[in-house]
PDB file of C-alpha atoms in Angstrom:
ATOM      1  CA  MET A  75     245.326  37.617 200.112  1.00 69.00           C
ATOM      2  CA  LEU A  76     245.103  35.099 197.269  1.00 75.00           C
ATOM      3  CA  VAL A  77     248.779  34.407 196.678  1.00 79.00           C
ATOM      4  CA  ALA A  78     250.045  34.122 200.265  1.00 77.00           C
ATOM      5  CA  PRO A  79     248.308  30.791 201.010  1.00 78.00           C
ATOM      6  CA  LEU A  80     249.493  29.401 197.670  1.00 78.00           C
ATOM      7  CA  THR A  81     253.128  30.209 198.417  1.00 79.00           C
ATOM      8  CA  LEU A  82     252.946  27.870 201.402  1.00 79.00           C
ATOM      9  CA  LEU A  83     252.548  25.022 198.925  1.00 80.00           C
ATOM     10  CA  SER A  84     254.835  26.178 196.137  1.00 79.00           C
ATOM     11  CA  SER A  85     256.871  29.221 195.163  1.00 78.00           C
ATOM     12  CA  ALA A  86     257.093  28.234 191.491  1.00 85.00           C
ATOM     13  CA  THR A  87     255.778  30.994 189.235  1.00 85.00           C
ATOM     14  CA  LEU A  88     254.060  28.549 186.885  1.00 88.00           C
ATOM     15  CA  ALA A  89     252.229  26.838 189.745  1.00 87.00           C
ATOM     16  CA  LEU A  90     251.041  30.186 191.113  1.00 87.00           C
ATOM     17  CA  ARG A  91     249.796  31.315 187.711  1.00 90.00           C
ATOM     18  CA  VAL A  92     247.904  28.070 187.145  1.00 90.00           C
ATOM     19  CA  CYS A  93     246.269  28.328 190.571  1.00 90.00           C
ATOM     20  CA  LEU A  94     245.309  31.968 190.011  1.00 90.00           C
ATOM     21  CA  ALA A  95     243.855  31.131 186.602  1.00 91.00           C
ATOM     22  CA  VAL A  96     241.700  28.392 188.144  1.00 92.00           C
ATOM     23  CA  LEU A  97     240.635  30.667 191.004  1.00 92.00           C
ATOM     24  CA  SER A  98     239.705  33.501 188.638  1.00 92.00           C
ATOM     25  CA  GLY A  99     237.575  31.095 186.597  1.00 93.00           C
ATOM     26  CA  ALA A 100     235.826  29.967 189.767  1.00 94.00           C
ATOM     27  CA  GLY A 101     235.368  33.607 190.768  1.00 94.00           C
ATOM     28  CA  LEU A 102     233.695  34.388 187.447  1.00 94.00           C
ATOM     29  CA  PHE A 103     231.354  31.439 187.879  1.00 95.00           C
ATOM     30  CA  LEU A 104     230.357  32.514 191.387  1.00 94.00           C
ATOM     31  CA  ALA A 105     229.870  36.139 190.359  1.00 94.00           C
ATOM     32  CA  LEU A 106     227.509  35.098 187.555  1.00 94.00           C
ATOM     33  CA  TRP A 107     225.744  32.622 189.832  1.00 92.00           C
ATOM     34  CA  GLY A 108     224.295  35.539 191.750  1.00 90.00           C
ATOM     35  CA  TRP A 109     222.567  36.772 188.594  1.00 92.00           C
ATOM     36  CA  ARG A 110     220.558  33.595 187.974  1.00 90.00           C
ATOM     37  CA  ARG A 111     217.291  35.126 189.195  1.00 89.00           C
ATOM     38  CA  LEU A 112     217.866  38.232 187.093  1.00 89.00           C
ATOM     39  CA  ARG A 113     218.932  36.807 183.728  1.00 87.00           C
ATOM     40  CA  PRO A 114     218.312  33.522 181.888  1.00 88.00           C
ATOM     41  CA  VAL A 115     221.075  30.952 182.338  1.00 91.00           C
ATOM     42  CA  PRO A 116     221.989  30.930 178.593  1.00 92.00           C
ATOM     43  CA  VAL A 117     222.570  34.678 178.770  1.00 87.00           C
ATOM     44  CA  LEU A 118     224.834  34.325 181.776  1.00 91.00           C
ATOM     45  CA  ALA A 119     226.756  31.490 180.137  1.00 93.00           C
ATOM     46  CA  LEU A 120     227.312  33.566 177.018  1.00 90.00           C
ATOM     47  CA  ALA A 121     228.251  36.604 179.095  1.00 88.00           C
ATOM     48  CA  GLY A 122     230.843  34.567 180.968  1.00 91.00           C
ATOM     49  CA  ALA A 123     232.278  33.130 177.754  1.00 92.00           C
ATOM     50  CA  LEU A 124     232.536  36.561 176.144  1.00 87.00           C
ATOM     51  CA  PHE A 125     234.172  38.109 179.161  1.00 88.00           C
ATOM     52  CA  ALA A 126     236.560  35.204 179.679  1.00 90.00           C
ATOM     53  CA  GLY A 127     237.635  35.523 176.044  1.00 86.00           C
ATOM     54  CA  LEU A 128     238.791  39.126 176.388  1.00 81.00           C
ATOM     55  CA  TRP A 129     242.551  39.544 176.196  1.00 77.00           C
ATOM     56  CA  VAL A 130     242.492  41.748 179.283  1.00 79.00           C
ATOM     57  CA  THR A 131     240.747  38.998 181.263  1.00 86.00           C
ATOM     58  CA  GLN A 132     243.234  36.384 180.139  1.00 87.00           C
ATOM     59  CA  LEU A 133     246.062  38.776 180.948  1.00 84.00           C
ATOM     60  CA  TYR A 134     245.005  39.494 184.527  1.00 87.00           C
ATOM     61  CA  GLY A 135     243.506  36.088 185.359  1.00 88.00           C
ATOM     62  CA  PRO A 136     246.836  34.347 186.117  1.00 90.00           C
ATOM     63  CA  GLN A 137     248.409  37.462 187.667  1.00 88.00           C
ATOM     64  CA  ALA A 138     248.489  38.649 191.260  1.00 84.00           C
ATOM     65  CA  MET A 139     246.784  41.919 190.334  1.00 86.00           C
ATOM     66  CA  PRO A 140     243.570  43.370 191.816  1.00 87.00           C
ATOM     67  CA  ASN A 141     241.944  44.530 188.555  1.00 86.00           C
ATOM     68  CA  LEU A 142     240.108  41.348 187.619  1.00 90.00           C
ATOM     69  CA  TRP A 143     239.158  40.527 191.189  1.00 91.00           C
ATOM     70  CA  THR A 144     237.702  43.985 191.671  1.00 91.00           C
ATOM     71  CA  ALA A 145     235.663  43.398 188.531  1.00 90.00           C
ATOM     72  CA  LEU A 146     234.339  40.048 189.715  1.00 93.00           C
ATOM     73  CA  SER A 147     233.535  41.397 193.169  1.00 94.00           C
ATOM     74  CA  GLY A 148     231.695  44.306 191.592  1.00 93.00           C
ATOM     75  CA  LEU A 149     229.733  42.057 189.266  1.00 93.00           C
ATOM     76  CA  ALA A 150     228.639  39.900 192.181  1.00 95.00           C
ATOM     77  CA  ALA A 151     227.772  42.947 194.293  1.00 95.00           C
ATOM     78  CA  VAL A 152     225.533  44.526 191.657  1.00 94.00           C
ATOM     79  CA  GLY A 153     223.682  41.271 191.053  1.00 94.00           C
ATOM     80  CA  CYS A 154     223.129  40.749 194.774  1.00 95.00           C
ATOM     81  CA  PHE A 155     221.986  44.347 195.186  1.00 95.00           C
ATOM     82  CA  LEU A 156     219.360  43.958 192.467  1.00 94.00           C
ATOM     83  CA  ARG A 157     218.158  40.709 193.963  1.00 93.00           C
ATOM     84  CA  ALA A 158     217.927  42.123 197.476  1.00 93.00           C
ATOM     85  CA  ALA A 159     216.230  45.275 196.225  1.00 92.00           C
ATOM     86  CA  GLY A 160     213.647  43.286 194.298  1.00 89.00           C
ATOM     87  CA  ASP A 161     212.925  40.752 197.023  1.00 89.00           C
ATOM     88  CA  ARG A 162     212.926  41.980 200.606  1.00 89.00           C
ATOM     89  CA  ASN A 163     212.946  38.383 201.844  1.00 91.00           C
ATOM     90  CA  ASP A 164     216.155  37.465 200.015  1.00 91.00           C
ATOM     91  CA  ARG A 165     218.502  37.648 203.001  1.00 92.00           C
ATOM     92  CA  ARG A 166     221.130  35.591 201.241  1.00 94.00           C
ATOM     93  CA  ALA A 167     221.454  38.298 198.598  1.00 93.00           C
ATOM     94  CA  LEU A 168     221.912  40.915 201.334  1.00 94.00           C
ATOM     95  CA  LEU A 169     224.659  38.861 202.942  1.00 95.00           C
ATOM     96  CA  CYS A 170     226.401  38.240 199.638  1.00 95.00           C
ATOM     97  CA  LEU A 171     226.171  41.947 198.772  1.00 96.00           C
ATOM     98  CA  GLY A 172     228.083  42.825 201.920  1.00 95.00           C
ATOM     99  CA  LEU A 173     230.666  40.096 201.314  1.00 96.00           C
ATOM    100  CA  ALA A 174     231.169  41.121 197.681  1.00 96.00           C
ATOM    101  CA  LEU A 175     231.725  44.763 198.616  1.00 96.00           C
ATOM    102  CA  ALA A 176     234.068  43.707 201.398  1.00 96.00           C
ATOM    103  CA  ALA A 177     236.063  41.654 198.901  1.00 95.00           C
ATOM    104  CA  ALA A 178     236.222  44.589 196.478  1.00 94.00           C
ATOM    105  CA  ALA A 179     237.429  46.848 199.287  1.00 94.00           C
ATOM    106  CA  LEU A 180     240.099  44.330 200.245  1.00 92.00           C
ATOM    107  CA  PHE A 181     241.409  44.240 196.700  1.00 91.00           C
ATOM    108  CA  ARG A 182     241.158  47.984 196.006  1.00 89.00           C
ATOM    109  CA  PRO A 183     239.341  50.217 198.540  1.00 90.00           C
ATOM    110  CA  THR A 184     238.955  53.278 196.340  1.00 87.00           C
ATOM    111  CA  ASP A 185     237.356  51.253 193.543  1.00 89.00           C
ATOM    112  CA  ALA A 186     234.947  49.698 196.027  1.00 92.00           C
ATOM    113  CA  VAL A 187     233.800  53.166 197.106  1.00 92.00           C
ATOM    114  CA  TRP A 188     233.199  54.300 193.514  1.00 90.00           C
ATOM    115  CA  LEU A 189     231.429  51.024 192.772  1.00 91.00           C
ATOM    116  CA  SER A 190     229.068  51.459 195.710  1.00 94.00           C
ATOM    117  CA  LEU A 191     228.016  55.030 194.868  1.00 93.00           C
ATOM    118  CA  PRO A 192     225.461  54.158 192.138  1.00 93.00           C
ATOM    119  CA  MET A 193     224.003  51.417 194.329  1.00 94.00           C
ATOM    120  CA  ALA A 194     223.749  53.740 197.326  1.00 94.00           C
ATOM    121  CA  ALA A 195     222.113  56.405 195.146  1.00 93.00           C
ATOM    122  CA  ALA A 196     219.634  53.847 193.806  1.00 92.00           C
ATOM    123  CA  GLY A 197     218.840  52.728 197.340  1.00 91.00           C
ATOM    124  CA  LEU A 198     218.117  56.333 198.287  1.00 91.00           C
ATOM    125  CA  PHE A 199     216.230  57.664 195.283  1.00 90.00           C
ATOM    126  CA  VAL A 200     214.448  54.665 193.736  1.00 88.00           C
ATOM    127  CA  ARG A 201     211.314  54.417 195.846  1.00 87.00           C
ATOM    128  CA  ARG A 202     210.692  50.696 195.494  1.00 88.00           C
ATOM    129  CA  TRP A 203     214.345  49.977 196.346  1.00 90.00           C
ATOM    130  CA  ARG A 204     214.455  52.318 199.343  1.00 88.00           C
ATOM    131  CA  ARG A 205     215.534  50.111 202.246  1.00 88.00           C
ATOM    132  CA  SER A 206     217.651  50.998 205.240  1.00 90.00           C
ATOM    133  CA  ALA A 207     218.986  47.430 205.243  1.00 92.00           C
ATOM    134  CA  LEU A 208     220.478  47.853 201.767  1.00 93.00           C
ATOM    135  CA  LEU A 209     222.311  51.033 202.700  1.00 94.00           C
ATOM    136  CA  ALA A 210     223.477  49.529 205.987  1.00 95.00           C
ATOM    137  CA  VAL A 211     224.899  46.476 204.229  1.00 96.00           C
ATOM    138  CA  ILE A 212     226.718  48.652 201.678  1.00 96.00           C
ATOM    139  CA  VAL A 213     228.346  50.690 204.440  1.00 96.00           C
ATOM    140  CA  ALA A 214     229.139  47.579 206.490  1.00 96.00           C
ATOM    141  CA  GLY A 215     230.709  45.806 203.521  1.00 96.00           C
ATOM    142  CA  LEU A 216     232.943  48.766 202.702  1.00 95.00           C
ATOM    143  CA  ALA A 217     233.916  49.150 206.353  1.00 95.00           C
ATOM    144  CA  LEU A 218     234.690  45.457 206.749  1.00 95.00           C
ATOM    145  CA  GLY A 219     236.849  45.290 203.650  1.00 94.00           C
ATOM    146  CA  GLY A 220     238.494  48.684 204.079  1.00 92.00           C
ATOM    147  CA  ALA A 221     239.353  48.326 207.772  1.00 93.00           C
ATOM    148  CA  GLN A 222     242.639  46.571 207.034  1.00 91.00           C
ATOM    149  CA  TRP A 223     243.680  49.310 204.580  1.00 90.00           C
ATOM    150  CA  ILE A 224     242.803  52.080 207.066  1.00 93.00           C
ATOM    151  CA  VAL A 225     244.636  50.408 209.970  1.00 93.00           C
ATOM    152  CA  GLU A 226     247.678  49.839 207.792  1.00 92.00           C
ATOM    153  CA  ALA A 227     247.539  53.485 206.679  1.00 90.00           C
ATOM    154  CA  TYR A 228     247.885  54.671 210.268  1.00 93.00           C
ATOM    155  CA  LEU A 229     250.474  52.098 211.255  1.00 92.00           C
ATOM    156  CA  SER A 230     252.744  52.420 208.229  1.00 90.00           C
ATOM    157  CA  TYR A 231     252.020  55.738 206.508  1.00 89.00           C
ATOM    158  CA  GLY A 232     250.923  58.167 209.203  1.00 89.00           C
ATOM    159  CA  GLY A 233     247.248  58.240 208.313  1.00 89.00           C
ATOM    160  CA  VAL A 234     244.791  57.885 205.445  1.00 88.00           C
ATOM    161  CA  LEU A 235     245.623  61.229 203.822  1.00 88.00           C
ATOM    162  CA  ALA A 236     249.343  60.518 204.041  1.00 89.00           C
ATOM    163  CA  ARG A 237     248.865  57.160 202.374  1.00 87.00           C
ATOM    164  CA  LEU A 238     246.775  58.676 199.597  1.00 85.00           C
ATOM    165  CA  HIS A 239     249.453  61.329 199.078  1.00 84.00           C
ATOM    166  CA  ARG A 240     252.148  58.652 198.827  1.00 85.00           C
ATOM    167  CA  SER A 241     250.036  56.781 196.308  1.00 80.00           C
ATOM    168  CA  SER A 242     249.476  59.974 194.336  1.00 78.00           C
ATOM    169  CA  VAL A 243     253.214  60.571 194.089  1.00 77.00           C
ATOM    170  CA  THR A 244     253.832  56.992 192.986  1.00 73.00           C
ATOM    171  CA  GLU A 245     251.066  57.035 190.374  1.00 69.00           C
ATOM    172  CA  GLY A 246     252.009  60.408 188.937  1.00 67.00           C
ATOM    173  CA  GLY A 247     249.195  62.357 190.573  1.00 68.00           C
ATOM    174  CA  LEU A 248     245.779  61.106 191.635  1.00 68.00           C
ATOM    175  CA  GLY A 249     242.802  63.101 190.464  1.00 67.00           C
ATOM    176  CA  TRP A 250     240.643  63.727 187.408  1.00 68.00           C
ATOM    177  CA  HIS A 251     242.551  62.616 184.303  1.00 65.00           C
ATOM    178  CA  VAL A 252     241.186  62.077 180.808  1.00 67.00           C
ATOM    179  CA  ALA A 253     242.899  58.796 179.950  1.00 67.00           C
ATOM    180  CA  ILE A 254     241.119  57.935 176.702  1.00 69.00           C
ATOM    181  CA  GLY A 255     244.325  58.326 174.701  1.00 69.00           C
ATOM    182  CA  ASP A 256     246.277  56.106 177.089  1.00 68.00           C
ATOM    183  CA  GLN A 257     243.615  53.406 176.941  1.00 69.00           C
ATOM    184  CA  LEU A 258     243.556  53.476 173.142  1.00 68.00           C
ATOM    185  CA  ARG A 259     247.303  53.007 173.011  1.00 67.00           C
ATOM    186  CA  THR A 260     247.009  50.037 175.326  1.00 67.00           C
ATOM    187  CA  LEU A 261     244.142  48.444 173.418  1.00 65.00           C
ATOM    188  CA  ALA A 262     245.719  49.005 170.011  1.00 58.00           C
ATOM    189  CA  GLY A 263     249.160  47.536 170.558  1.00 60.00           C
ATOM    190  CA  GLY A 264     250.596  50.103 172.943  1.00 60.00           C
ATOM    191  CA  PRO A 265     252.204  49.490 176.339  1.00 63.00           C
ATOM    192  CA  GLU A 266     250.156  47.885 179.073  1.00 64.00           C
ATOM    193  CA  LEU A 267     251.214  50.563 181.561  1.00 65.00           C
ATOM    194  CA  CYS A 268     253.018  53.851 181.016  1.00 63.00           C
ATOM    195  CA  ARG A 269     253.483  57.128 182.904  1.00 63.00           C
ATOM    196  CA  PRO A 270     253.463  59.355 181.011  1.00 64.00           C
ATOM    197  CA  CYS A 271     252.124  57.680 177.863  1.00 67.00           C
ATOM    198  CA  THR A 272     254.077  59.353 175.083  1.00 69.00           C
ATOM    199  CA  VAL A 273     254.324  56.398 172.697  1.00 68.00           C
ATOM    200  CA  PRO A 274     252.480  56.594 169.355  1.00 70.00           C
ATOM    201  CA  TRP A 275     249.069  55.032 168.821  1.00 70.00           C
ATOM    202  CA  ARG A 276     249.685  51.990 166.641  1.00 71.00           C
ATOM    203  CA  HIS A 277     247.233  49.620 164.930  1.00 69.00           C
ATOM    204  CA  ARG A 278     244.383  52.112 165.106  1.00 70.00           C
ATOM    205  CA  ALA A 279     241.945  49.881 163.264  1.00 71.00           C
ATOM    206  CA  GLY A 280     242.208  47.410 166.140  1.00 66.00           C
ATOM    207  CA  ALA A 281     240.522  49.910 168.475  1.00 69.00           C
ATOM    208  CA  ILE A 282     237.347  50.395 166.429  1.00 74.00           C
ATOM    209  CA  TRP A 283     235.416  48.050 168.691  1.00 71.00           C
ATOM    210  CA  TRP A 284     236.371  50.263 171.643  1.00 73.00           C
ATOM    211  CA  PHE A 285     234.453  53.163 170.083  1.00 78.00           C
ATOM    212  CA  LEU A 286     231.495  50.943 169.280  1.00 79.00           C
ATOM    213  CA  ALA A 287     231.211  49.579 172.809  1.00 77.00           C
ATOM    214  CA  PRO A 288     229.556  52.682 174.376  1.00 80.00           C
ATOM    215  CA  VAL A 289     227.091  52.801 171.486  1.00 85.00           C
ATOM    216  CA  LEU A 290     226.189  49.156 172.004  1.00 81.00           C
ATOM    217  CA  THR A 291     225.875  49.737 175.736  1.00 81.00           C
ATOM    218  CA  LEU A 292     223.477  52.630 175.193  1.00 86.00           C
ATOM    219  CA  GLY A 293     221.518  50.527 172.713  1.00 86.00           C
ATOM    220  CA  GLY A 294     221.276  47.747 175.279  1.00 82.00           C
ATOM    221  CA  VAL A 295     219.976  50.098 177.951  1.00 85.00           C
ATOM    222  CA  LEU A 296     217.387  51.565 175.554  1.00 88.00           C
ATOM    223  CA  ALA A 297     216.279  48.093 174.492  1.00 85.00           C
ATOM    224  CA  ALA A 298     215.991  47.103 178.141  1.00 82.00           C
ATOM    225  CA  ALA A 299     213.850  50.197 178.752  1.00 84.00           C
ATOM    226  CA  ARG A 300     211.469  49.124 175.996  1.00 86.00           C
ATOM    227  CA  ALA A 301     211.304  45.682 177.596  1.00 81.00           C
ATOM    228  CA  ARG A 302     210.596  47.315 180.974  1.00 82.00           C
ATOM    229  CA  ARG A 303     213.925  46.205 182.391  1.00 80.00           C
ATOM    230  CA  LEU A 304     215.551  49.615 182.578  1.00 81.00           C
ATOM    231  CA  ALA A 305     216.372  49.579 186.282  1.00 78.00           C
ATOM    232  CA  THR A 306     218.117  46.213 186.271  1.00 80.00           C
ATOM    233  CA  SER A 307     220.176  47.155 183.209  1.00 84.00           C
ATOM    234  CA  LEU A 308     220.930  50.815 183.859  1.00 87.00           C
ATOM    235  CA  LEU A 309     222.357  50.264 187.342  1.00 89.00           C
ATOM    236  CA  PRO A 310     225.007  47.727 186.202  1.00 88.00           C
ATOM    237  CA  ALA A 311     226.039  50.090 183.409  1.00 86.00           C
ATOM    238  CA  LEU A 312     226.363  52.997 185.848  1.00 87.00           C
ATOM    239  CA  CYS A 313     228.414  50.892 188.251  1.00 87.00           C
ATOM    240  CA  GLY A 314     230.692  49.985 185.379  1.00 82.00           C
ATOM    241  CA  LEU A 315     231.115  53.612 184.384  1.00 80.00           C
ATOM    242  CA  SER A 316     231.903  54.571 187.956  1.00 79.00           C
ATOM    243  CA  LEU A 317     235.158  52.635 187.778  1.00 73.00           C
ATOM    244  CA  HIS A 318     238.171  53.727 185.783  1.00 56.00           C
ATOM    245  CA  HIS A 319     239.907  50.370 185.263  1.00 49.00           C
ATOM    246  CA  LYS A 320     239.214  48.526 182.033  1.00 46.00           C
ATOM    247  CA  VAL A 321     238.435  45.112 183.472  1.00 50.00           C
ATOM    248  CA  PRO A 322     235.862  46.147 186.106  1.00 48.00           C
ATOM    249  CA  ALA A 323     233.843  48.174 183.663  1.00 48.00           C
ATOM    250  CA  TYR A 324     233.838  45.443 181.058  1.00 47.00           C
ATOM    251  CA  ALA A 325     232.468  43.029 183.633  1.00 48.00           C
ATOM    252  CA  ARG A 326     229.372  45.003 184.437  1.00 48.00           C
ATOM    253  CA  ARG A 327     228.600  46.326 180.976  1.00 48.00           C
ATOM    254  CA  TRP A 328     228.136  42.875 179.494  1.00 45.00           C
ATOM    255  CA  THR A 329     224.950  42.391 181.514  1.00 45.00           C
ATOM    256  CA  SER A 330     223.022  45.363 180.090  1.00 45.00           C
ATOM    257  CA  ARG A 331     223.506  44.904 176.382  1.00 44.00           C
ATOM    258  CA  PRO A 332     220.957  43.033 174.221  1.00 40.00           C
ATOM    259  CA  LEU A 333     222.035  40.421 171.702  1.00 38.00           C
ATOM    260  CA  PRO A 334     220.089  40.897 168.469  1.00 36.00           C
ATOM    261  CA  GLY A 335     218.398  37.731 167.322  1.00 36.00           C
ATOM    262  CA  LEU A 336     219.054  35.835 170.548  1.00 37.00           C
ATOM    263  CA  ARG A 337     215.801  34.758 172.200  1.00 36.00           C
ATOM    264  CA  VAL A 338     214.777  32.634 175.140  1.00 37.00           C
ATOM    265  CA  HIS A 339     211.549  31.011 176.295  1.00 37.00           C
ATOM    266  CA  HIS A 340     208.241  32.785 175.683  1.00 35.00           C
ATOM    267  CA  GLY A 341     209.782  34.816 172.866  1.00 36.00           C
ATOM    268  CA  CYS A 342     211.560  37.218 175.208  1.00 35.00           C
ATOM    269  CA  ARG A 343     214.707  38.857 173.931  1.00 36.00           C
ATOM    270  CA  VAL A 344     217.829  37.931 175.869  1.00 34.00           C
ATOM    271  CA  TYR A 345     219.745  40.750 177.496  1.00 34.00           C
ATOM    272  CA  LEU A 346     223.313  40.967 178.664  1.00 34.00           C
ATOM    273  CA  SER A 347     223.751  43.434 181.477  1.00 34.00           C
ATOM    274  CA  PRO A 348     226.957  45.539 181.716  1.00 34.00           C
ATOM    275  CA  TRP A 349     228.597  46.278 178.376  1.00 33.00           C
ATOM    276  CA  ARG A 350     230.582  43.178 177.765  1.00 33.00           C
ATOM    277  CA  ALA A 351     228.729  40.336 179.130  1.00 34.00           C
ATOM    278  CA  GLY A 352     227.708  42.228 182.165  1.00 35.00           C
ATOM    279  CA  LEU A 353     231.329  41.945 182.830  1.00 34.00           C
ATOM    280  CA  ARG A 354     233.087  44.748 181.075  1.00 35.00           C
ATOM    281  CA  THR A 355     233.679  47.842 183.277  1.00 34.00           C
ATOM    282  CA  GLY A 356     236.185  49.889 181.878  1.00 37.00           C
TER     283      GLY A 356
END
């Protein structure tokens, strides 16, 4: 979807990588733009800088891979959901929520479904957010983005279940897998992708931050609760946890964590939403 138009202009690998890097930077800017009414601009700027500085962001930014784009779509979707839930007259946020979920479903349909579950649950069980329009837009966005995948499944694979089975065989078995060990090997000098991951875990000290991240995320949510911002910080964290890929989770976690000592106008403490600049999901 992103690369095909670029190949009409040039097939050079370098040119494609430069274009994708620029597009991913623009995507990050637009995703954070939707959070302006929810977080102070300095917080969003810092969140973007922190997320953009992650090695995993710089790795996937110039590549034709869906991980980063799923993360950015999810970040935008959560911000638009919170805006639409808090202001029933914000129709632009509703529209952007549907478009963001549609984009996520285009890049990776299964991730888009997992991403939408916490938002759908919040729209059902949080009384002040209970709106039929929110739930309708979530369903419509997923349907719009996933339609192409479903049609292709029937035309090329014999149906949705057949396509999922083919994917399961290719990926070594879809289902519930505890992949903490695999992620640690990747983060601490191991291979980027392996099936099965039987290589040793090298450079263990380099993964200390990975263990600290959930603690910092929890601390951010608790701090947000004391500041009476629990709802707008807990939901991004839950959306990040709902995804299994590193990049998407990083993206949403950065918006729920507080930065000690960082303050904005009126003496209010600044908060980052999902554990790494509201941008780390994974």
